Each structure stands twice: as structure tokens, then as C-alpha cells.
Amino acid sequence: MTSDNDRRRGLLARLRGRPVARSRGRRRLGAAVRLFAALMLAGGAYTVFAPGAQAQDNPPMSAAAGEGKALFDVSCVTCHGRNAQGVEGRGPSLIGVGSAAVEFQVSSGRMPMARQEAQAMRKPPAFTDEQVRQLGQYIQELGGGPQVPEGNNLHQNADLAAGGELFRINCSQCHAFGGGGGALSSGKYAPSLHPASDRQIYAAMLSGPQNMPVFGDNQLRPEQKADIIAYIQENLKHTQDQGGFNLGRYGPSTEGLAAFLIGIVALVFASLWIAGKS
Amino acid sequence: MKRRKFDVAAVPAKTAGALDDRFQAATPLRKLLNKVFPDHWSFLLGEIALFSFVVLLLTGVFLTFFFEPAMTEVVYNGSYAPLRGTPMSAAYASSLNLSFDVRGGLVMRQMHHWAALLFMASIVVHMLRVFFTGAFRKPRETNWVIGSLLFWVGFLAGFTGYSLPDDALSGTGLRIASGIMLSIPVIGSWVTSSIFGGEFPGAILISRAFIAHVLLIPGLLVALISVHLGLVFKQKHTQWPGPGRTNENVVGERMFPRYALKQGGFFMLVFGVIALMGGLFQINPIWYFGPYEAWTVSAASQPDWYVMFLDGSTRLMPAWEINIPIGDGYVIPPIFWPTVVLPGILVGISLLYPFLEARQLKDYKHHNLLQRPRDVPARTAAGAMAVAFFLVLTLTGANDVIADKFHISLNAMTWAGRIGLLIVPPLAYYVAYRMCLGLQQHDREVLAHGVETGIIKRLPDGRFVEVHQPLTAAADDGHGELDYVGWVVPKKMNRLGALGPAIRGFFYPIERPAEAPVSPGHPPVEARPEREEITSGESRR
């Protein structure tokens, strides 16, 4: 039994030589003290090394995000679900979409959607800029994600020509050469860029809304995004057309229509008139 | 010094006399100046094409002074800021310079393009007039064939011109053209590499398209137009049937002065409309499309309207690929059918139509009188069917723009086009046929019963009837004995002189309206001037 006890004793005890017989109560007390000390040590080490603040269950939200959550719980929760986790068959999860997506969808009036259809349409926005910012802040604090830089003019000192080239390579396939938009399959479409603000274009490139691909900062660097925005805002939107009325800039289809509706109609009337002169 | 008396009034006569003494020009000239042309507004539609062509030549010559047909790469440094510093072909750079740095260059370019669209449009409208009135019948089949060829040569002229600026839209069109050529079995790859000088796009194409566009095709057009007009001159213009007009004579206006002056005026009008369109409406803004690069394709890249039906047929064609297991395997791609076979069939049918119709009707006589569309329902209906076919294809060629702007699903547009292409033309045939018969029926009714007077009479037994004014003395059965001759039947009382003539003028009366007649028996209508036949000393045959 003693040899058995000997073998079972720890290294320190063996070094100290034969143990002094202790009372059962003392042994119990010592075990409790050691356990407490070990727990204190482990807990203390954990509190020192672990990322303490974020580990809490319900981090306090900023005031703006709190406002945003209140708006969300009234206007968005039906489709995007509690805590923006999404509802099967109604709306996707918004975890990780970032404030860029919120800003694009809500400030352009696309969200809240009027009904489920191929694609959300641009409408007069339902929220003020401040409310959009609060909603964005809420989603941002909920799951993180891309954010649009500060400021309303995002194309200062940008290179128009470089923007034009990038626009033709990356954007004109869907939004067309004049930024007027174009059709996609099954009722989807690339919308016209003419009503879009700098921030909305930037947010769209960052978040890739609906059918648009994401142009993250490793595909188009922020200064290239600024170039594209400059080309859209300064050239496609603000330039008066050099050749006169642009017929909607829809390409040869409206030009052909005009050739008949204006040219041929005018000339047929002219021939009626001149043949009637006798 | 004694002053010689100089009689100014006698100068023209003396000069002309002197010229005639030397060149004996008076006799042939008199014949020429007295040549008679039938006058009707629909005969002027072909002139729109002719005059647009003149404008095309004039503006085109201007454009060649500044255009550089080369694909050498340059860096643009002109006045259009959004493209400054962009590498591009010399052709595109010179087109930009033409638009922004040459004085009047942009309006000339736009006039040239509008004139091209109007040239093709008026060819088609003129062709429809000729078709629906039967003007292509013997002896004028050759002219119909030449006219059809003019459309296709104009098509080529338009396509080569569309390709010249070397912007992204041109390049997209050329890429499609090269794909179409490649799809031709056996010879496709050789045709393509011969034209492009190797793989697309090559470095020679713009120069080749240029020489075709400014020399070969216009030369061909001038030659065909000359023969076309020469034949009209030789065979004389057709005319509508009517009082005094027979299959053997020509009733109309003398070439000089009236017809020539009208034509001169009409040229000014055509020129004016083209100039207005060139100045007011932007066409093909090449600066938005940017230089052509293989990876640049814009949404709404369409050809000009007269090529759009081929784009449409391509969009409707299902992806049926035919694999022929010969040797290493051979593929006929689906694009071959809508872009090579279909236009081939269309050219064939349009060239052969006069002969097919003559054969079908066993009608080999000379025809100098036109037919009203309603009097040949089968032809009119066939024409309506062809127009419907063309329209469905052309609309489909723009179906992405229509889908986007009218919020329709693009897939739905494609299927509507596929089903429409099969259903709409037969429907158009049926509707046109019934309309022709209905119009004929109404003419016959008026010939038999007379014109509706608008007077409702109540009979002693209580019935109401409308009083009709018979066109001729009624026979025993109360019906007139007038034959149906295929010409306008008066259908209103004022056409019979009963209510006084309609007030003349286009938008406002150009004369004081005649006093209202005292009674229908005494209409204040002047007697019609006597018609007399003008002969130019030669007969039709």
C-alpha cells in the first residue's frame, strides 16, 4: 500500500523525501487551495492573453447602428430576417455585405423592393440620407464588409481618358456605350447610369448588386474606380452631345427609326406637295 | 465713235442658232425636252434615292480629303479630351479629327450617314411602290432586277462605310462579318483569310474596305443607276390608268420646263432634309464607342437598319450545329443558315419575282399601265407577307433595346420573334388579301348603286333608306351598267361636282372657298380643261 502510495505521489513529494502524515481535513483544505490557485492562474492567463473586449456576447452598438437596427426591424426584417440573417425564398442574408451594398440599394430606392421580380427597380428612395447611413452602419457593425469612402465627390483629379478606356472594357458590355443601360436575360437589365451619384456608382462597383459583378479593390484600384466615375459623370452625363439631339443614344436602332419616321415621312410629304403643284 | 447697237434680248436666240448651225442639236434636243413624264407623287420615291446618292457622293468626296484609311497605331492627341493619350488606329484617329478638328467635318459626316440611311430607305420604299403597283411587269423586268441589285450593292456600300471609322462598333460588325464568312462550308476559311489578309482583324482590312467603299462600289452603283435611269427613259415611265391614259400612250408633263424644274426643286428638298438631319440629329457618335479592341463590345451594338434583319435572323436561329463526321470531323455552325442561306434565298426570290409571277399568271403581254394594289390581291398579300417577315426580323435585330426600354424580358422577345416569324407573315397575307377584296367590293358597290349622299329618306311604310346618287342612268333592275376598270371611283358627292370642289391648300386654303352652290343642280364648278395627247414623235413600240 505504501509502495503503491509512493509510486502515486508526485515528483516534488518524492524529492522532499518521505511525506509527513497529515490529517484528512488538512489534505482536503490543501487540495482545495491548490485547485483555487490553478484556476486563478489559468483564468488570469486567459484574461491577459485572450482578445478580451470582443469576446462579449452582445457588444454595445454605436448609436447610429442602434438607430439603423430600429429602422431595419421595421422595414427590412420581413425579407432579410432577424439580425439580417436572410429568409429562405424572400431575401438573402446581409451578413458581410457591408455598408456599401446598403447604401447602393437603399439610397437608389431599390430597397425596400415593391415586389419580388426579376430585378429591383430604381425608385424614389424611401429613406433619408441620414437613415441610409444608420442602416449601413447597422449592417456594417453586424457583419463587416466593403465600405464606400467618405465624401460626395469621389472623382476629384481623376483621369478622364483612362476612365473611358476602363469603362469601355468593364462597363459598356452591359451599361452600353452611352451609359444608358441594356438588357440582360430573363427580364434582368443593366440600369441606366444617368441618375446614379458618385457614391452609388462606387458602392455598386464594390458590392456588385443584383447581376453586376463585384469590382473589388484588387480588380479595379480605388483610383481606377475614380477614373470610371469621372468618365461617367463628366463625359457621359454632363457633356452636351456634339452631333445634336442624340436620339437616346441607343445606337443604330433609333437612328434607323429616325431615318424612316423623320426623313422618309418628310420626303414623302415633300413629294406629295411637289407632285400636287401643277 | 459710232456705237454698235447691241440687242440683249436677241442674244439667246442668236447663240442657240449659232450652236445649232454647228452641232445640229435642235432636233434631238427638241425631242428630249418634249419627252413626257407621267406625274404622280409615288413616282418621286425613286428620285429620293437618286438625290440621296448625289448627296452621298458630294459629302463622301469631302470626307476622303481628311480620312486616313490605315490601321497603323497612333496615339490620339486631338481636341476630344476623353480619348487623349489613347492608342488607336490611324483610321479612327482621323475620323475623330474629322469630327472635332475639321471645320464642318462633323456635319458632313452626319449628312453622309443620314444620306446613306435615307438612300437605302428610299430604295426600299420605291421598291415597294414598284412591287405593289405591278410596275415590274414586262417589259420592265430588267429594271426590277437592276433595282434589286442596287439594294444589295447599297447594302455592301453601307457595310463597308460602317466599317471604316474603326471604332468599337465597326470592329464588332466586322468581327460578325468575319464569323459569317467563316461559317460558309469548305471555302469559308479561305474567303475570310483572303479578305482580312490573314486572321481577323489583320492590318490591311481598312485600306481594302476604303477602296471598295470609295471606288469599286460607287462605280458599280453609278453604272447600275445609269442603266436603271436609261431604261426608264427608253421604256418610258408607267402611268396610272385613268381618263385618256392607255397602254399605248404616255400622259404627263414635258421634260422641259416643268418636269425638270420640279425635279430640281425636289433635289433641293431632299438635300435640305438631309442637311437638317445631319445638323440636328446625332448619328453614330464614334467617340463614345472608342477604338476597336477585341475585348470592347458595347450593349446595343446594332448594324444600320438595312442590315438589322440579318442580326435579327441570327438572334432567332436556334443553336443547331450540324456535325459531319468526314475525316477529322466537319461542322456547319448555326450562323450559316440565317446569315448566308437566308439572304441568298431572299436575293433569289426578289430577282426572280417578275418572271415567277408572269409564269404563274401566264401573262406575257406588255404592261404600261399600273395596277392598284387592291386589284391584284394575291400579289399585294404576298408583298404584305414579305414586309411582315422583314419587320419581324428587323425588330428582333433590335430586341435587346426594345426589351430594355419597354421592360420586357429579352427571352420573351426572342421567343416572340421566333413564333412571330412563323405566324405574322401568313396573318399579314390573309389580312391584306381580305382588305383588297373589301376595297374592291366597295368600289363595285358604288359603281352599281351610286355615291352615298348622306340623305336619309323615310319611306311611306316607315323604313329608312339612304339616298344614293347613281353614277349612271340605272337599268331596269335599278343597277348601273358601269364596268369595273381598276381605277378611282368617286365616293363623295363633291367628287361628282354636287357640293363644289374641295378647298385647295395643304394646311390653309390657298384660294377663297367657292360660294356654296344654290342647288345641287347648279354647282359652281368650272368645266374641266380639255385634255389633249402630247406626242413626242415616237410610239411605244
JSON list of C-alpha atoms in Angstrom, two decimals, chain B residues 128-237:
[
{"chain": "B", "resi": 128, "resn": "LEU", "atom": "CA", "xyz": [-42.49, 48.61, -102.55]},
{"chain": "B", "resi": 129, "resn": "ARG", "atom": "CA", "xyz": [-44.23, 51.13, -104.82]},
{"chain": "B", "resi": 130, "resn": "VAL", "atom": "CA", "xyz": [-42.99, 49.32, -107.91]},
{"chain": "B", "resi": 131, "resn": "PHE", "atom": "CA", "xyz": [-43.98, 45.96, -106.48]},
{"chain": "B", "resi": 132, "resn": "PHE", "atom": "CA", "xyz": [-47.45, 46.83, -105.26]},
{"chain": "B", "resi": 133, "resn": "THR", "atom": "CA", "xyz": [-48.40, 48.62, -108.49]},
{"chain": "B", "resi": 134, "resn": "GLY", "atom": "CA", "xyz": [-47.07, 45.93, -110.80]},
{"chain": "B", "resi": 135, "resn": "ALA", "atom": "CA", "xyz": [-44.62, 48.28, -112.47]},
{"chain": "B", "resi": 136, "resn": "PHE", "atom": "CA", "xyz": [-42.08, 45.47, -112.74]},
{"chain": "B", "resi": 137, "resn": "ARG", "atom": "CA", "xyz": [-44.08, 43.56, -115.34]},
{"chain": "B", "resi": 138, "resn": "LYS", "atom": "CA", "xyz": [-42.97, 43.11, -118.91]},
{"chain": "B", "resi": 139, "resn": "PRO", "atom": "CA", "xyz": [-41.14, 44.98, -120.42]},
{"chain": "B", "resi": 140, "resn": "ARG", "atom": "CA", "xyz": [-39.57, 46.28, -117.19]},
{"chain": "B", "resi": 141, "resn": "GLU", "atom": "CA", "xyz": [-38.29, 43.08, -115.57]},
{"chain": "B", "resi": 142, "resn": "THR", "atom": "CA", "xyz": [-34.68, 44.05, -116.25]},
{"chain": "B", "resi": 143, "resn": "ASN", "atom": "CA", "xyz": [-35.11, 47.26, -114.37]},
{"chain": "B", "resi": 144, "resn": "TRP", "atom": "CA", "xyz": [-36.60, 45.39, -111.45]},
{"chain": "B", "resi": 145, "resn": "VAL", "atom": "CA", "xyz": [-33.55, 43.12, -111.41]},
{"chain": "B", "resi": 146, "resn": "ILE", "atom": "CA", "xyz": [-31.21, 46.10, -111.54]},
{"chain": "B", "resi": 147, "resn": "GLY", "atom": "CA", "xyz": [-33.16, 47.78, -108.77]},
{"chain": "B", "resi": 148, "resn": "SER", "atom": "CA", "xyz": [-32.89, 44.71, -106.56]},
{"chain": "B", "resi": 149, "resn": "LEU", "atom": "CA", "xyz": [-29.16, 44.57, -107.25]},
{"chain": "B", "resi": 150, "resn": "LEU", "atom": "CA", "xyz": [-28.92, 48.25, -106.33]},
{"chain": "B", "resi": 151, "resn": "PHE", "atom": "CA", "xyz": [-30.31, 47.40, -102.91]},
{"chain": "B", "resi": 152, "resn": "TRP", "atom": "CA", "xyz": [-27.69, 44.72, -102.34]},
{"chain": "B", "resi": 153, "resn": "VAL", "atom": "CA", "xyz": [-24.84, 46.83, -103.70]},
{"chain": "B", "resi": 154, "resn": "GLY", "atom": "CA", "xyz": [-26.07, 49.67, -101.49]},
{"chain": "B", "resi": 155, "resn": "PHE", "atom": "CA", "xyz": [-26.05, 47.19, -98.62]},
{"chain": "B", "resi": 156, "resn": "LEU", "atom": "CA", "xyz": [-22.37, 46.50, -99.31]},
{"chain": "B", "resi": 157, "resn": "ALA", "atom": "CA", "xyz": [-21.63, 50.20, -99.63]},
{"chain": "B", "resi": 158, "resn": "GLY", "atom": "CA", "xyz": [-23.29, 50.81, -96.29]},
{"chain": "B", "resi": 159, "resn": "PHE", "atom": "CA", "xyz": [-21.48, 47.98, -94.57]},
{"chain": "B", "resi": 160, "resn": "THR", "atom": "CA", "xyz": [-18.03, 48.97, -95.84]},
{"chain": "B", "resi": 161, "resn": "GLY", "atom": "CA", "xyz": [-18.71, 52.57, -94.83]},
{"chain": "B", "resi": 162, "resn": "TYR", "atom": "CA", "xyz": [-19.87, 51.47, -91.38]},
{"chain": "B", "resi": 163, "resn": "SER", "atom": "CA", "xyz": [-16.56, 49.60, -91.00]},
{"chain": "B", "resi": 164, "resn": "LEU", "atom": "CA", "xyz": [-14.26, 52.45, -92.00]},
{"chain": "B", "resi": 165, "resn": "PRO", "atom": "CA", "xyz": [-14.08, 54.61, -88.85]},
{"chain": "B", "resi": 166, "resn": "ASP", "atom": "CA", "xyz": [-12.60, 51.60, -86.97]},
{"chain": "B", "resi": 167, "resn": "ASP", "atom": "CA", "xyz": [-14.42, 52.42, -83.77]},
{"chain": "B", "resi": 168, "resn": "ALA", "atom": "CA", "xyz": [-15.62, 49.65, -81.48]},
{"chain": "B", "resi": 169, "resn": "LEU", "atom": "CA", "xyz": [-18.95, 49.43, -83.29]},
{"chain": "B", "resi": 170, "resn": "SER", "atom": "CA", "xyz": [-17.26, 49.00, -86.69]},
{"chain": "B", "resi": 171, "resn": "GLY", "atom": "CA", "xyz": [-14.99, 46.34, -85.29]},
{"chain": "B", "resi": 172, "resn": "THR", "atom": "CA", "xyz": [-17.88, 44.46, -83.73]},
{"chain": "B", "resi": 173, "resn": "GLY", "atom": "CA", "xyz": [-19.64, 44.47, -87.09]},
{"chain": "B", "resi": 174, "resn": "LEU", "atom": "CA", "xyz": [-16.52, 43.27, -88.89]},
{"chain": "B", "resi": 175, "resn": "ARG", "atom": "CA", "xyz": [-15.98, 40.52, -86.34]},
{"chain": "B", "resi": 176, "resn": "ILE", "atom": "CA", "xyz": [-19.53, 39.31, -87.02]},
{"chain": "B", "resi": 177, "resn": "ALA", "atom": "CA", "xyz": [-18.94, 39.57, -90.78]},
{"chain": "B", "resi": 178, "resn": "SER", "atom": "CA", "xyz": [-15.78, 37.50, -90.45]},
{"chain": "B", "resi": 179, "resn": "GLY", "atom": "CA", "xyz": [-17.73, 34.94, -88.40]},
{"chain": "B", "resi": 180, "resn": "ILE", "atom": "CA", "xyz": [-20.39, 34.77, -91.12]},
{"chain": "B", "resi": 181, "resn": "MET", "atom": "CA", "xyz": [-17.77, 34.26, -93.81]},
{"chain": "B", "resi": 182, "resn": "LEU", "atom": "CA", "xyz": [-16.04, 31.60, -91.73]},
{"chain": "B", "resi": 183, "resn": "SER", "atom": "CA", "xyz": [-19.31, 29.68, -91.44]},
{"chain": "B", "resi": 184, "resn": "ILE", "atom": "CA", "xyz": [-19.51, 29.02, -95.19]},
{"chain": "B", "resi": 185, "resn": "PRO", "atom": "CA", "xyz": [-18.71, 25.36, -95.69]},
{"chain": "B", "resi": 186, "resn": "VAL", "atom": "CA", "xyz": [-15.47, 24.41, -97.47]},
{"chain": "B", "resi": 187, "resn": "ILE", "atom": "CA", "xyz": [-14.46, 27.87, -98.70]},
{"chain": "B", "resi": 188, "resn": "GLY", "atom": "CA", "xyz": [-15.18, 29.88, -95.53]},
{"chain": "B", "resi": 189, "resn": "SER", "atom": "CA", "xyz": [-11.70, 29.99, -94.07]},
{"chain": "B", "resi": 190, "resn": "TRP", "atom": "CA", "xyz": [-10.12, 30.84, -97.42]},
{"chain": "B", "resi": 191, "resn": "VAL", "atom": "CA", "xyz": [-12.62, 33.63, -98.08]},
{"chain": "B", "resi": 192, "resn": "THR", "atom": "CA", "xyz": [-12.01, 35.12, -94.66]},
{"chain": "B", "resi": 193, "resn": "SER", "atom": "CA", "xyz": [-8.24, 34.96, -94.78]},
{"chain": "B", "resi": 194, "resn": "SER", "atom": "CA", "xyz": [-8.21, 36.40, -98.30]},
{"chain": "B", "resi": 195, "resn": "ILE", "atom": "CA", "xyz": [-10.38, 39.35, -97.32]},
{"chain": "B", "resi": 196, "resn": "PHE", "atom": "CA", "xyz": [-8.75, 40.09, -93.97]},
{"chain": "B", "resi": 197, "resn": "GLY", "atom": "CA", "xyz": [-5.26, 39.24, -95.18]},
{"chain": "B", "resi": 198, "resn": "GLY", "atom": "CA", "xyz": [-4.91, 36.53, -92.53]},
{"chain": "B", "resi": 199, "resn": "GLU", "atom": "CA", "xyz": [-6.54, 36.19, -89.15]},
{"chain": "B", "resi": 200, "resn": "PHE", "atom": "CA", "xyz": [-9.09, 38.81, -88.06]},
{"chain": "B", "resi": 201, "resn": "PRO", "atom": "CA", "xyz": [-8.60, 41.75, -87.84]},
{"chain": "B", "resi": 202, "resn": "GLY", "atom": "CA", "xyz": [-5.29, 41.82, -89.67]},
{"chain": "B", "resi": 203, "resn": "ALA", "atom": "CA", "xyz": [-3.65, 45.05, -90.71]},
{"chain": "B", "resi": 204, "resn": "ILE", "atom": "CA", "xyz": [-4.99, 45.58, -94.22]},
{"chain": "B", "resi": 205, "resn": "LEU", "atom": "CA", "xyz": [-8.76, 45.47, -93.93]},
{"chain": "B", "resi": 206, "resn": "ILE", "atom": "CA", "xyz": [-9.45, 49.19, -93.52]},
{"chain": "B", "resi": 207, "resn": "SER", "atom": "CA", "xyz": [-7.48, 50.04, -96.67]},
{"chain": "B", "resi": 208, "resn": "ARG", "atom": "CA", "xyz": [-9.36, 47.36, -98.61]},
{"chain": "B", "resi": 209, "resn": "ALA", "atom": "CA", "xyz": [-12.75, 48.42, -97.29]},
{"chain": "B", "resi": 210, "resn": "PHE", "atom": "CA", "xyz": [-11.83, 52.00, -98.13]},
{"chain": "B", "resi": 211, "resn": "ILE", "atom": "CA", "xyz": [-11.02, 51.34, -101.77]},
{"chain": "B", "resi": 212, "resn": "ALA", "atom": "CA", "xyz": [-14.15, 49.23, -102.08]},
{"chain": "B", "resi": 213, "resn": "HIS", "atom": "CA", "xyz": [-16.20, 51.95, -100.43]},
{"chain": "B", "resi": 214, "resn": "VAL", "atom": "CA", "xyz": [-14.91, 54.92, -102.40]},
{"chain": "B", "resi": 215, "resn": "LEU", "atom": "CA", "xyz": [-14.12, 53.40, -105.79]},
{"chain": "B", "resi": 216, "resn": "LEU", "atom": "CA", "xyz": [-15.41, 49.93, -106.60]},
{"chain": "B", "resi": 217, "resn": "ILE", "atom": "CA", "xyz": [-18.86, 50.04, -105.04]},
{"chain": "B", "resi": 218, "resn": "PRO", "atom": "CA", "xyz": [-19.71, 53.63, -106.01]},
{"chain": "B", "resi": 219, "resn": "GLY", "atom": "CA", "xyz": [-18.52, 52.82, -109.53]},
{"chain": "B", "resi": 220, "resn": "LEU", "atom": "CA", "xyz": [-20.85, 49.87, -109.62]},
{"chain": "B", "resi": 221, "resn": "LEU", "atom": "CA", "xyz": [-23.66, 51.97, -108.17]},
{"chain": "B", "resi": 222, "resn": "VAL", "atom": "CA", "xyz": [-23.17, 54.72, -110.74]},
{"chain": "B", "resi": 223, "resn": "ALA", "atom": "CA", "xyz": [-23.16, 52.15, -113.54]},
{"chain": "B", "resi": 224, "resn": "LEU", "atom": "CA", "xyz": [-26.29, 50.41, -112.29]},
{"chain": "B", "resi": 225, "resn": "ILE", "atom": "CA", "xyz": [-28.10, 53.69, -111.63]},
{"chain": "B", "resi": 226, "resn": "SER", "atom": "CA", "xyz": [-27.24, 54.91, -115.13]},
{"chain": "B", "resi": 227, "resn": "VAL", "atom": "CA", "xyz": [-28.62, 51.76, -116.73]},
{"chain": "B", "resi": 228, "resn": "HIS", "atom": "CA", "xyz": [-31.65, 51.95, -114.44]},
{"chain": "B", "resi": 229, "resn": "LEU", "atom": "CA", "xyz": [-32.44, 55.52, -115.47]},
{"chain": "B", "resi": 230, "resn": "GLY", "atom": "CA", "xyz": [-31.57, 54.84, -119.10]},
{"chain": "B", "resi": 231, "resn": "LEU", "atom": "CA", "xyz": [-34.06, 52.02, -119.18]},
{"chain": "B", "resi": 232, "resn": "VAL", "atom": "CA", "xyz": [-36.76, 54.18, -117.57]},
{"chain": "B", "resi": 233, "resn": "PHE", "atom": "CA", "xyz": [-36.04, 56.72, -120.29]},
{"chain": "B", "resi": 234, "resn": "LYS", "atom": "CA", "xyz": [-36.08, 54.18, -123.09]},
{"chain": "B", "resi": 235, "resn": "GLN", "atom": "CA", "xyz": [-39.02, 52.11, -121.91]},
{"chain": "B", "resi": 236, "resn": "LYS", "atom": "CA", "xyz": [-40.84, 55.22, -120.62]},
{"chain": "B", "resi": 237, "resn": "HIS", "atom": "CA", "xyz": [-42.39, 55.50, -117.24]}
]
